[in-house]
Coordinates of C-alpha atoms in Angstrom, one line a residue:
M1 CA -34.9 2.3 -10.4
K2 CA -33.5 5.1 -8.2
E3 CA -30.7 7.4 -9.8
S4 CA -28.3 6.3 -7.1
Q5 CA -28.9 2.6 -7.8
S6 CA -28.4 3.1 -11.5
R7 CA -25.2 5.0 -11.0
G8 CA -23.9 2.4 -8.6
R9 CA -24.5 -0.4 -11.2
R10 CA -23.3 1.5 -14.3
A11 CA -20.5 0.1 -16.3
F12 CA -17.8 2.8 -17.4
L13 CA -15.5 2.2 -20.3
G14 CA -12.2 3.8 -20.6
T15 CA -9.2 3.8 -23.0
A16 CA -6.5 1.3 -22.6
L17 CA -3.3 1.3 -20.7
K18 CA -0.5 2.2 -23.0
T19 CA 3.3 2.1 -22.9
T20 CA 6.1 2.7 -25.4
G21 CA 8.1 -0.1 -23.7
A22 CA 8.6 -3.6 -25.1
L23 CA 5.4 -5.8 -24.8
A24 CA 3.9 -4.2 -21.7
V25 CA 0.2 -3.2 -21.5
A26 CA -1.2 -2.6 -24.9
S27 CA -4.4 -0.9 -26.3
S28 CA -7.6 -2.3 -25.2
T29 CA -10.7 -1.4 -23.2
T30 CA -10.8 -1.5 -19.3
T31 CA -14.0 -1.8 -17.3
L32 CA -14.6 0.5 -14.3
L33 CA -15.7 -1.8 -11.6
S34 CA -17.7 0.8 -9.5
G35 CA -18.6 4.2 -10.2
C36 CA -19.5 6.6 -7.5
V37 CA -21.1 4.0 -5.2
P38 CA -23.2 5.5 -2.6
P39 CA -22.8 4.3 0.9
D40 CA -26.0 2.4 0.8
E41 CA -24.7 0.4 -2.1
G42 CA -21.3 -0.5 -0.6
P43 CA -20.3 -4.1 -0.2
N44 CA -21.7 -4.3 3.3
S45 CA -25.1 -3.6 2.1
G46 CA -25.8 -7.0 0.7
N47 CA -25.1 -5.9 -3.0
T48 CA -23.5 -8.8 -4.9
G49 CA -20.8 -6.4 -6.2
P50 CA -20.4 -3.8 -8.8
S51 CA -21.3 -4.3 -12.4
G52 CA -18.8 -4.4 -15.3
F53 CA -17.4 -7.9 -14.8
T54 CA -17.5 -10.6 -17.3
R55 CA -17.7 -14.0 -15.6
R56 CA -14.9 -16.2 -16.9
T57 CA -14.4 -20.0 -16.4
A58 CA -12.6 -20.5 -13.3
G59 CA -9.6 -22.7 -13.4
S60 CA -7.8 -24.5 -10.6
G61 CA -6.6 -21.2 -9.0
R62 CA -3.1 -22.7 -8.5
E63 CA -1.4 -20.3 -11.0
A64 CA -2.9 -17.4 -8.9
D65 CA -1.1 -18.5 -5.9
L66 CA 2.4 -18.3 -7.4
S67 CA 4.7 -15.5 -6.2
A68 CA 6.1 -13.3 -9.0
T69 CA 9.4 -15.0 -8.7
E70 CA 7.7 -18.4 -9.2
A71 CA 5.5 -17.2 -12.0
L72 CA 8.5 -15.7 -13.9
A73 CA 10.5 -18.9 -13.5
Q74 CA 7.6 -21.0 -14.8
M75 CA 6.8 -18.6 -17.9
Q76 CA 10.5 -18.4 -18.8
S77 CA 10.9 -22.2 -18.6
G78 CA 7.9 -22.6 -20.9
R79 CA 6.0 -24.6 -18.2
L80 CA 3.3 -21.8 -17.9
S81 CA 1.9 -19.3 -20.5
A82 CA 1.4 -15.7 -19.8
E83 CA -2.2 -16.1 -20.9
R84 CA -3.0 -18.9 -18.7
Y85 CA -1.4 -17.1 -15.8
I86 CA -3.1 -13.8 -16.3
S87 CA -6.4 -15.5 -16.9
A88 CA -6.0 -17.2 -13.6
L89 CA -5.6 -13.9 -11.9
I90 CA -8.5 -12.4 -13.6
D91 CA -10.6 -15.4 -12.7
R92 CA -9.8 -14.8 -9.1
T93 CA -10.7 -11.1 -9.2
Q94 CA -14.0 -12.2 -10.8
E95 CA -14.7 -14.9 -8.3
H96 CA -14.0 -12.5 -5.2
R97 CA -15.3 -9.1 -6.6
S98 CA -17.3 -8.7 -3.5
L99 CA -14.0 -7.7 -1.6
N100 CA -14.3 -4.5 -3.5
T101 CA -10.6 -4.2 -3.9
L102 CA -10.6 -2.7 -7.4
I103 CA -12.0 0.4 -9.0
T104 CA -10.8 -0.5 -12.5
L105 CA -10.2 -4.0 -14.0
N106 CA -7.9 -4.2 -17.2
E107 CA -9.4 -7.5 -18.1
T108 CA -9.3 -7.3 -21.9
G109 CA -6.0 -5.4 -22.1
A110 CA -4.4 -7.8 -19.7
I111 CA -5.3 -10.9 -21.7
E112 CA -4.3 -9.4 -25.1
T113 CA -0.9 -8.4 -23.6
A114 CA -0.3 -11.9 -22.2
K115 CA -1.0 -13.4 -25.6
R116 CA 1.5 -11.0 -27.3
I117 CA 4.1 -12.0 -24.6
D118 CA 3.6 -15.6 -25.3
A119 CA 3.9 -15.2 -29.0
A120 CA 7.0 -13.2 -28.6
R121 CA 8.5 -15.7 -26.1
A122 CA 7.7 -18.5 -28.8
G123 CA 9.5 -16.5 -31.5
N124 CA 12.6 -16.0 -29.2
K125 CA 12.0 -12.1 -29.4
P126 CA 13.5 -10.0 -26.5
L127 CA 11.1 -9.5 -23.5
G128 CA 11.5 -7.3 -20.3
P129 CA 12.7 -9.0 -17.2
L130 CA 9.2 -9.0 -15.6
A131 CA 7.4 -10.0 -18.7
G132 CA 3.9 -11.5 -17.9
V133 CA 3.9 -10.7 -14.1
G134 CA 0.5 -9.3 -12.8
L135 CA 0.6 -6.0 -11.0
I136 CA -2.0 -4.1 -8.9
I137 CA -1.7 -0.4 -8.4
N138 CA -3.3 2.3 -6.3
D139 CA -5.9 4.6 -8.0
N140 CA -3.8 7.5 -7.1
I141 CA -0.9 6.6 -9.5
N142 CA -1.4 8.2 -12.9
T143 CA -2.0 5.6 -15.6
A144 CA -2.2 6.8 -19.3
G145 CA -5.7 6.5 -20.8
V146 CA -7.3 5.1 -17.7
P147 CA -9.2 7.1 -15.0
T148 CA -7.3 7.9 -11.9
S149 CA -9.6 8.9 -9.2
S150 CA -7.5 9.0 -6.0
G151 CA -10.6 7.3 -4.5
T152 CA -12.6 10.6 -4.6
P153 CA -15.6 11.4 -6.7
G154 CA -14.2 14.7 -8.1
L155 CA -11.6 12.8 -10.0
K156 CA -13.5 9.6 -11.0
D157 CA -13.3 10.8 -14.7
F158 CA -9.8 12.3 -14.7
T159 CA -7.9 10.3 -17.2
P160 CA -4.1 11.2 -17.4
S161 CA -2.4 11.3 -20.8
V162 CA 0.9 10.0 -19.3
S163 CA 1.6 7.2 -16.8
A164 CA 3.5 8.1 -13.6
P165 CA 7.3 7.1 -14.3
V166 CA 7.2 4.6 -11.5
L167 CA 4.5 2.8 -13.3
Q168 CA 6.0 3.3 -16.7
T169 CA 9.3 1.8 -15.6
L170 CA 7.5 -1.4 -14.6
L171 CA 5.4 -1.3 -17.9
E172 CA 8.7 -1.3 -19.9
K173 CA 9.9 -4.2 -17.9
G174 CA 6.8 -6.3 -19.1
V175 CA 4.4 -6.2 -16.0
I176 CA 0.8 -6.5 -16.9
V177 CA -1.7 -4.3 -14.9
I178 CA -4.5 -6.3 -13.7
G179 CA -6.4 -3.4 -12.2
K180 CA -6.3 -0.2 -10.3
A181 CA -7.2 -0.5 -6.5
N182 CA -9.8 1.1 -4.3
M183 CA -8.3 3.0 -1.4
H184 CA -9.1 5.5 1.4
E185 CA -10.4 8.6 -0.1
M186 CA -7.5 11.0 -1.2
G187 CA -5.1 8.7 0.6
L188 CA -6.1 10.4 4.0
G189 CA -6.9 7.5 6.3
V190 CA -6.2 3.9 7.4
T191 CA -9.4 2.0 6.9
S192 CA -10.0 2.0 3.0
S193 CA -13.8 2.4 4.0
N194 CA -14.5 4.7 1.2
A195 CA -18.0 6.4 1.3
A196 CA -17.7 7.1 -2.5
F197 CA -16.4 3.7 -3.9
G198 CA -17.4 1.5 -1.0
A199 CA -15.5 -0.2 1.8
V200 CA -12.7 -2.6 1.0
Q201 CA -13.0 -5.9 2.9
N202 CA -10.2 -7.9 4.3
P203 CA -9.7 -11.3 2.7
Y204 CA -9.1 -12.9 6.2
D205 CA -12.4 -11.6 7.4
V206 CA -14.8 -9.6 5.3
T207 CA -16.3 -7.9 8.2
K208 CA -13.0 -6.2 8.9
I209 CA -10.9 -3.3 7.4
P210 CA -7.8 -4.1 5.2
G211 CA -6.1 -0.9 6.5
G212 CA -5.1 2.1 4.4
A213 CA -4.7 4.2 2.5
S214 CA -3.4 1.5 0.1
G215 CA -6.0 -1.0 1.4
G216 CA -7.3 -2.2 -2.0
T217 CA -3.8 -3.0 -3.2
A218 CA -2.9 -5.0 0.0
A219 CA -6.3 -6.9 0.0
A220 CA -6.0 -7.7 -3.6
L221 CA -2.5 -9.2 -3.1
A222 CA -3.6 -11.3 -0.1
A223 CA -6.6 -12.5 -2.2
R224 CA -4.2 -13.6 -5.0
F225 CA -5.5 -11.1 -7.7
A226 CA -1.8 -10.4 -8.5
P227 CA 1.5 -11.2 -6.8
I228 CA 2.9 -7.7 -6.6
G229 CA 1.5 -4.0 -6.3
L230 CA 2.3 -0.3 -6.0
G231 CA 0.7 1.9 -3.2
T232 CA 1.7 5.1 -1.6
D233 CA 2.9 5.8 1.8
S234 CA 3.0 9.2 3.7
G235 CA 2.6 8.0 7.3
G236 CA 2.1 4.2 7.0
S237 CA -0.2 3.8 4.0
V238 CA 1.5 0.6 2.5
R239 CA 2.7 -0.8 5.7
V240 CA -0.5 -0.7 7.8
P241 CA -2.6 -2.5 5.1
A242 CA 0.3 -4.9 4.5
A243 CA 0.3 -5.8 8.3
L244 CA -3.5 -6.2 8.4
C245 CA -3.7 -8.2 5.3
G246 CA -0.7 -10.5 5.8
V247 CA 1.6 -9.2 2.9
A248 CA 4.9 -7.4 2.8
A249 CA 5.5 -3.7 1.9
L250 CA 8.5 -1.5 1.7
R251 CA 8.2 2.3 2.1
P252 CA 11.6 3.5 0.6
S253 CA 13.8 6.2 2.0
V254 CA 12.6 9.8 1.6
G255 CA 15.6 12.1 2.4
G256 CA 16.6 15.7 2.1
G257 CA 13.1 16.9 3.1
G258 CA 11.5 15.0 0.5
K259 CA 13.9 15.8 -2.2
E260 CA 15.7 12.6 -2.5
R261 CA 13.6 9.5 -3.2
R262 CA 14.3 6.0 -4.1
Y263 CA 11.2 5.8 -6.4
P264 CA 10.0 8.8 -8.4
L265 CA 6.7 10.6 -7.2
V266 CA 5.9 12.5 -10.3
G267 CA 2.3 11.7 -11.5
V268 CA 1.3 10.4 -8.2
A269 CA -1.5 12.3 -6.2
P270 CA 0.2 13.8 -3.2
V271 CA -0.5 14.2 0.5
S272 CA 2.9 15.7 1.7
H273 CA 6.0 16.3 -0.4
T274 CA 8.2 16.0 2.7
R275 CA 6.8 12.5 3.6
D276 CA 5.3 10.9 0.4
S277 CA 6.7 7.9 -1.3
V278 CA 5.4 5.3 -3.6
G279 CA 5.7 1.9 -1.9
S280 CA 6.0 -1.6 -3.2
M281 CA 3.9 -4.5 -2.0
A282 CA 4.0 -8.2 -2.4
R283 CA 3.4 -11.5 -0.6
S284 CA 7.1 -11.9 0.1
V285 CA 10.1 -9.9 0.7
A286 CA 11.7 -11.7 -2.2
D287 CA 9.1 -10.2 -4.5
I288 CA 9.6 -6.8 -3.0
V289 CA 13.3 -7.1 -4.0
L290 CA 12.2 -8.0 -7.5
I291 CA 10.2 -4.9 -7.7
D292 CA 13.0 -2.7 -6.1
N293 CA 15.5 -4.1 -8.6
A294 CA 13.2 -3.3 -11.6
L295 CA 12.7 0.2 -10.4
T296 CA 16.2 1.1 -9.3
G297 CA 18.4 -1.0 -11.5
S298 CA 20.5 -1.7 -8.4
P299 CA 22.3 -5.1 -7.9
S300 CA 20.0 -7.9 -6.6
V301 CA 20.0 -8.1 -2.7
Q302 CA 21.1 -11.2 -1.0
A303 CA 19.9 -12.2 2.5
R304 CA 22.5 -11.3 5.2
P305 CA 23.8 -13.9 7.6
A306 CA 21.8 -13.8 10.7
N307 CA 24.9 -13.5 12.9
Q308 CA 25.7 -10.2 11.1
I309 CA 22.4 -8.5 11.9
R310 CA 21.9 -6.3 15.0
L311 CA 18.5 -4.9 15.5
G312 CA 17.3 -2.3 18.2
V313 CA 14.2 -3.1 20.2
P314 CA 12.7 0.2 21.4
R315 CA 10.1 -1.2 24.0
D316 CA 9.0 2.2 25.3
Y317 CA 6.5 3.8 22.9
F318 CA 6.7 1.0 20.1
W319 CA 5.9 -2.0 22.3
N320 CA 3.8 -0.4 25.1
G321 CA 0.1 -0.4 24.7
V322 CA 0.3 -3.2 21.9
D323 CA -2.6 -5.6 21.9
R324 CA -1.5 -8.7 23.8
D325 CA -2.0 -11.2 20.9
V326 CA -0.1 -8.8 18.5
A327 CA 2.7 -8.6 21.0
K328 CA 2.8 -12.2 21.5
Q329 CA 3.2 -13.0 17.7
C330 CA 5.9 -10.3 17.3
Q331 CA 7.8 -11.5 20.3
T332 CA 7.7 -15.1 19.2
A333 CA 9.4 -13.8 16.0
L334 CA 12.0 -12.0 17.9
D335 CA 12.8 -15.2 19.9
K336 CA 13.2 -17.0 16.5
L337 CA 15.6 -14.3 15.3
K338 CA 17.7 -14.4 18.4
A339 CA 17.8 -18.3 18.3
S340 CA 19.1 -18.0 14.8
G341 CA 21.9 -15.6 15.7
V342 CA 20.5 -12.1 15.2
T343 CA 21.6 -9.8 17.9
L344 CA 18.8 -7.9 19.7
I345 CA 19.7 -4.6 21.5
E346 CA 17.1 -3.4 24.0
A347 CA 17.3 0.3 23.9
D348 CA 14.7 3.1 23.7
L349 CA 14.4 6.1 21.5
P350 CA 14.2 9.1 23.7
D351 CA 11.2 11.7 23.3
I352 CA 10.1 9.9 20.1
A353 CA 6.3 10.5 21.1
T354 CA 6.7 14.2 21.6
L355 CA 8.9 14.7 18.6
T356 CA 6.3 12.9 16.3
R357 CA 3.4 14.7 17.7
N358 CA 5.2 18.1 17.2
T359 CA 6.0 17.3 13.5
S360 CA 3.6 14.8 11.9
P361 CA 0.1 16.6 11.8
A362 CA 1.5 20.0 10.8
L363 CA 3.7 18.6 8.0
T364 CA 1.1 16.4 6.5
L365 CA -2.1 18.6 6.6
F366 CA -0.4 21.9 5.7
E367 CA 1.5 20.4 2.7
L368 CA -1.6 18.7 1.4
Y369 CA -3.1 22.1 0.7
M370 CA 0.2 23.1 -1.0
D371 CA 0.8 20.0 -3.1
F372 CA -2.5 18.7 -4.4
P373 CA -3.3 21.8 -6.4
G374 CA 0.1 21.6 -8.0
Y375 CA -0.4 17.9 -8.9
L376 CA -3.7 18.8 -10.6
W377 CA -2.1 21.6 -12.6
E378 CA 0.9 19.5 -13.5
T379 CA -1.1 16.6 -14.8
A380 CA -3.5 18.9 -16.6
A381 CA -6.6 17.8 -14.7
P382 CA -9.6 19.7 -15.7
H383 CA -10.6 20.2 -12.0
S384 CA -9.9 22.7 -9.3
F385 CA -8.7 21.6 -6.0
W386 CA -11.6 23.2 -4.3
D387 CA -14.1 21.3 -6.5
V388 CA -12.3 18.1 -5.6
L389 CA -12.6 19.0 -1.9
A390 CA -16.2 19.8 -2.3
G391 CA -17.0 16.4 -3.7
V392 CA -15.3 14.4 -0.8
K393 CA -17.8 11.8 0.7
S394 CA -16.0 10.1 3.6
P395 CA -16.8 11.9 6.8
D396 CA -13.5 11.1 8.3
V397 CA -11.6 12.7 5.4
Q398 CA -13.9 15.7 5.5
A399 CA -13.1 16.1 9.3
L400 CA -9.4 15.7 8.6
L401 CA -9.4 18.3 5.8
K402 CA -11.3 20.6 8.1
S403 CA -8.6 20.2 10.8
G404 CA -5.9 20.9 8.3
K405 CA -7.3 24.4 7.6
G406 CA -6.5 25.2 11.2
I407 CA -2.8 24.7 10.9
T408 CA -0.9 28.0 10.6
R409 CA 2.2 28.7 8.6
D410 CA 4.3 29.4 11.7
Q411 CA 3.3 25.7 13.1
Y412 CA 4.3 24.3 9.8
I413 CA 7.6 26.0 9.5
K414 CA 8.3 25.0 13.1
A415 CA 7.6 21.5 12.3
L416 CA 9.6 21.5 9.2
T417 CA 12.7 23.4 10.5
V418 CA 12.9 22.3 14.2
G419 CA 10.6 19.3 14.8
R420 CA 11.6 17.1 11.9
P421 CA 15.3 17.8 12.2
K422 CA 15.3 16.8 15.8
L423 CA 13.6 13.6 14.9
V424 CA 16.0 12.8 12.1
Q425 CA 18.9 13.4 14.4
T426 CA 17.4 11.3 17.1
Y427 CA 17.2 8.4 14.8
A428 CA 20.8 8.9 13.5
D429 CA 22.3 9.0 17.0
Y430 CA 20.3 5.9 17.9
F431 CA 21.7 3.9 15.1
A432 CA 25.2 5.1 15.8
Q433 CA 25.2 4.7 19.5
Q434 CA 23.5 1.4 19.6
N435 CA 25.4 0.2 16.4
V436 CA 22.3 -1.4 15.0
Q437 CA 21.2 -1.6 11.2
A438 CA 17.5 -1.4 12.0
I439 CA 14.9 -1.1 14.7
V440 CA 12.1 -3.8 15.0
F441 CA 8.5 -3.3 16.3
P442 CA 4.9 -4.3 15.8
T443 CA 3.8 -2.5 12.6
V444 CA 0.2 -2.0 13.9
P445 CA -0.6 -2.2 17.6
V446 CA -3.9 -4.1 16.9
T447 CA -5.3 -6.7 14.4
A448 CA -7.8 -5.3 11.8
P449 CA -10.8 -3.6 13.4
L450 CA -14.4 -4.1 12.2
I451 CA -15.6 -2.0 9.2
D452 CA -17.4 1.0 10.3
P453 CA -20.7 1.1 8.3
S454 CA -21.1 4.9 8.8
Y455 CA -17.8 5.5 7.1
S456 CA -16.9 7.9 9.8
G457 CA -13.6 6.2 10.6
A458 CA -14.7 5.1 14.2
L459 CA -12.5 2.7 15.8
S460 CA -14.1 -0.6 16.8
I461 CA -11.7 -3.3 18.2
D462 CA -13.3 -6.7 18.8
G463 CA -16.7 -5.2 18.7
V464 CA -15.9 -2.6 21.4
A465 CA -16.3 1.0 20.1
Q466 CA -13.5 3.2 21.1
P467 CA -13.6 7.0 21.9
G468 CA -12.3 9.7 19.6
G469 CA -13.7 8.7 16.2
S470 CA -11.6 9.4 13.0
T471 CA -8.7 11.0 14.8
A472 CA -8.5 8.0 17.2
I473 CA -8.2 5.3 14.6
L474 CA -5.7 7.3 12.5
T475 CA -3.5 7.9 15.5
A476 CA -3.8 4.3 16.8
M477 CA -3.1 2.5 13.5
T478 CA -0.1 4.7 12.4
R479 CA 1.3 5.2 15.9
N480 CA 4.4 2.8 15.3
V481 CA 5.0 3.7 11.7
D482 CA 4.6 7.5 11.8
P483 CA 7.8 8.4 13.5
G484 CA 10.1 6.7 11.0
S485 CA 7.9 8.2 8.2
C486 CA 8.4 11.7 9.5
A487 CA 12.1 11.1 9.6
G488 CA 12.2 9.6 6.0
L489 CA 13.5 6.3 7.2
P490 CA 13.0 3.3 4.9
G491 CA 10.4 1.0 6.5
L492 CA 9.8 -2.8 5.8
S493 CA 6.7 -4.7 7.2
L494 CA 6.4 -8.4 6.9
P495 CA 3.8 -10.9 8.1
V496 CA 4.9 -13.0 11.2
G497 CA 1.8 -14.8 12.2
L498 CA -1.8 -15.0 12.8
A499 CA -3.5 -13.8 16.0
S500 CA -5.9 -16.1 17.9
N501 CA -8.8 -14.4 16.0
G502 CA -7.1 -15.6 12.7
M503 CA -6.0 -12.1 11.6
P504 CA -2.5 -11.3 10.4
V505 CA 0.1 -9.5 12.3
G506 CA 3.0 -7.5 10.8
L507 CA 6.4 -6.9 12.1
S508 CA 8.4 -3.8 11.0
L509 CA 11.8 -2.9 10.4
D510 CA 13.0 0.7 10.1
G511 CA 16.6 1.3 8.7
R512 CA 18.9 4.1 8.2
V513 CA 18.0 6.8 5.5
G514 CA 19.5 5.6 2.3
A515 CA 20.2 2.0 3.4
D516 CA 17.2 0.5 1.6
A517 CA 19.3 -2.4 0.2
D518 CA 20.6 -3.3 3.7
L519 CA 17.0 -3.1 4.9
L520 CA 15.8 -5.5 2.3
A521 CA 18.8 -7.9 2.9
I522 CA 17.7 -8.2 6.5
G523 CA 14.1 -8.6 5.5
L524 CA 15.1 -11.6 3.4
T525 CA 16.8 -13.1 6.4
V526 CA 13.8 -12.3 8.8
E527 CA 11.5 -13.8 6.4
S528 CA 13.3 -17.0 6.0
I529 CA 13.6 -17.5 9.8
V530 CA 10.0 -16.6 10.7
G531 CA 8.4 -18.3 7.7
P532 CA 5.2 -17.7 5.8
I533 CA 1.7 -17.4 7.2
A534 CA -1.4 -19.3 6.1
P535 CA -3.3 -17.6 3.3
P536 CA -6.9 -16.4 3.7
R537 CA -9.7 -18.8 3.3
L538 CA -11.9 -17.3 0.6
S539 CA -15.4 -18.4 0.0
A540 CA -16.8 -18.1 -3.5

């Protein structure tokens, strides 16, 4: 057997997820689903999937379809045990492991923790408010005792000693980590076609991408491996995959040049301190609210009456050049909102394309070279930044890193002190002058493109190759979500329908900085008016 084949099938064992909180994830072993999988052994090569899985007896699967809110209600009422519920989620991941959504599966630890929760519940002992709920997290969020690779070979054996505070908070509330998700390498892309760990497949069509960088988390939620997840978002990395996989995602506010965040960013592999945010993901806005309440301790958000909602519709830029099928689904959603009493204000944002273009690349790529070395030092990773860069496998990420070296300090300072403040002010003026609580637009201008077997990031839509390679797909897929990300706005994407090709379409709402609760309240109303979309039809 070739060394590459052996390495691709090898099972790695790691120490368990740990927490000091009440009945969260306990000591156990975890199984690393795929090591450094060479491109020729990725999920598109005919390989049946990475090793390290233990086949379980599949149940009805109905429990796996429950939302977090529904699962909690059933467990708290005694109609469903945590063990049965978590077992159903594990079964689902085993059955559809070829989607390649996970890098690490916490099978043993998850089941053992569920059993302890059931025992505590039977003994009327105190439990966290989310006790028993399954969670998927990006593999760039530090997890004590478990490898945190950021989707890149140079960190595949990096095992943090402390969990990121954002994860620790949820562990202390009682969530059970099902696994750590595959992602675009280093978070620097929108396809999740990872040349090191293999391409993640979209559950709605396995020949297509799930989006990125948090593509593994979005695809896992869509496939019912868990009801909730944590990803990261610098320029659209939770909202793009959410839109392409038919789930919801919140990128919280990032104010004060990155100094004020709704969710803590310590212990999370960075891209840009000005823009980065941990994002919550789920199959419903109601479950996003559940996560947000757990992380912030804020009062529960309630849906806002439709006749009290005013949304701006900036057609120029955000709606121009959008795929006809995507635009149709999003416009149908707007028509439903208007018929239900929501006020829609047709007004454009001036100079948004130029302001974003003058701000986004310089901020992101210059700060990556500032922030990632600091993350490695702060988390005591036994790796240098340059060693990590030398190990990058994905061609599109290699190209992006190379382009980042060409950004000068003067360009960065201008983007930070001139470009971004102008962008922030443009949004503030728009909200004030139009008297709207949020703006609404298609999250991604196209449905999910085909997976590129070369991992080069080339954009192919409906089988037609587009010019420009990796830069083109990154620009095209983040075009609508990038401006608000640069300005630090909270952004919420939710599914609104399926295109004629059967692929999900997402609609985005960007709100005022700091008005995350208002945005979620509006999202609950929009979700209730638009209704759910059909789940993916997965074959065993």
